[in-house]
Amino acid sequence: MCHILRIIKDFAILFFPPSCNACNRMLLDGESCVCSFCATALPGTGLHLQKENRLAQIFWGRARIETGTALYHYHKGGLVQSLI
């Protein structure tokens, strides 16, 4: 049964290939949502490496949190916005 489903899925990809949400390139096998090229180009923050970072400081005095982090930098019109 799984073999038949795989054949149907592969056949559907011929007519409706999945594309990258950022650049619209066709995704390769094993990629989902974002192609490898765009994934490496995303602007990472590195905030997870610092306990008292800029993002955590925004919440000081407003909420009780241990730390705060963000995976990527967001810029209007940037690559991260195209993924949202």
GROMACS .gro file of C-alpha atoms in nm:
model
   84
    1MET     CA    1   0.000   0.000   0.000
    2CYS     CA    2   0.281   0.244   0.087
    3HIS     CA    3   0.449   0.170  -0.245
    4ILE     CA    4   0.131   0.268  -0.433
    5LEU     CA    5   0.097   0.592  -0.235
    6ARG     CA    6   0.459   0.681  -0.316
    7ILE     CA    7   0.393   0.627  -0.687
    8ILE     CA    8   0.083   0.847  -0.672
    9LYS     CA    9   0.276   1.119  -0.487
   10ASP     CA   10   0.562   1.108  -0.738
   11PHE     CA   11   0.316   1.126  -1.026
   12ALA     CA   12   0.142   1.430  -0.871
   13ILE     CA   13   0.480   1.605  -0.831
   14LEU     CA   14   0.525   1.587  -1.210
   15PHE     CA   15   0.225   1.818  -1.254
   16PHE     CA   16   0.236   2.013  -0.927
   17PRO     CA   17   0.601   2.036  -0.815
   18PRO     CA   18   0.651   2.180  -0.466
   19SER     CA   19   0.829   2.514  -0.466
   20CYS     CA   20   1.032   2.715  -0.217
   21ASN     CA   21   0.820   2.966  -0.024
   22ALA     CA   22   1.098   3.224  -0.052
   23CYS     CA   23   1.228   3.202  -0.410
   24ASN     CA   24   0.977   2.973  -0.587
   25ARG     CA   25   1.249   2.732  -0.703
   26MET     CA   26   1.143   2.368  -0.725
   27LEU     CA   27   1.216   2.185  -0.399
   28LEU     CA   28   1.438   1.880  -0.411
   29ASP     CA   29   1.359   1.551  -0.239
   30GLY     CA   30   1.402   1.596   0.136
   31GLU     CA   31   1.338   1.972   0.132
   32SER     CA   32   1.014   2.114   0.268
   33CYS     CA   33   0.888   2.472   0.252
   34VAL     CA   34   1.233   2.629   0.192
   35CYS     CA   35   1.510   2.522  -0.046
   36SER     CA   36   1.862   2.461   0.085
   37PHE     CA   37   1.990   2.777  -0.086
   38CYS     CA   38   1.738   3.002   0.092
   39ALA     CA   39   1.779   2.818   0.423
   40THR     CA   40   2.150   2.902   0.427
   41ALA     CA   41   2.080   3.263   0.327
   42LEU     CA   42   1.838   3.330   0.615
   43PRO     CA   43   1.977   3.598   0.849
   44GLY     CA   44   2.029   3.416   1.179
   45THR     CA   45   2.050   3.611   1.505
   46GLY     CA   46   2.263   3.392   1.730
   47LEU     CA   47   2.059   3.519   2.027
   48HIS     CA   48   2.019   3.167   2.161
   49LEU     CA   49   2.388   3.176   2.252
   50GLN     CA   50   2.344   3.471   2.493
   51LYS     CA   51   2.131   3.452   2.808
   52GLU     CA   52   2.090   3.830   2.847
   53ASN     CA   53   2.046   3.942   2.487
   54ARG     CA   54   1.876   4.240   2.322
   55LEU     CA   55   1.545   4.061   2.285
   56ALA     CA   56   1.532   3.952   2.649
   57GLN     CA   57   1.609   4.310   2.758
   58ILE     CA   58   1.292   4.432   2.585
   59PHE     CA   59   1.088   4.230   2.836
   60TRP     CA   60   1.280   4.332   3.150
   61GLY     CA   61   1.035   4.492   3.393
   62ARG     CA   62   0.738   4.394   3.177
   63ALA     CA   63   0.721   4.018   3.217
   64ARG     CA   64   0.897   3.750   3.419
   65ILE     CA   65   1.103   3.551   3.169
   66GLU     CA   66   1.423   3.351   3.192
   67THR     CA   67   1.550   3.456   2.851
   68GLY     CA   68   1.426   3.544   2.506
   69THR     CA   69   1.543   3.445   2.163
   70ALA     CA   70   1.467   3.481   1.795
   71LEU     CA   71   1.598   3.250   1.528
   72TYR     CA   72   1.609   3.504   1.242
   73HIS     CA   73   1.631   3.878   1.187
   74TYR     CA   74   1.317   4.021   1.033
   75HIS     CA   75   1.342   4.302   0.779
   76LYS     CA   76   1.042   4.435   0.589
   77GLY     CA   77   1.058   4.298   0.236
   78GLY     CA   78   1.334   4.054   0.334
   79LEU     CA   79   1.368   3.681   0.292
   80VAL     CA   80   1.213   3.600   0.630
   81GLN     CA   81   0.901   3.804   0.546
   82SER     CA   82   0.845   3.601   0.230
   83LEU     CA   83   0.824   3.285   0.444
   84ILE     CA   84   0.544   3.419   0.664
   0.00000   0.00000   0.00000
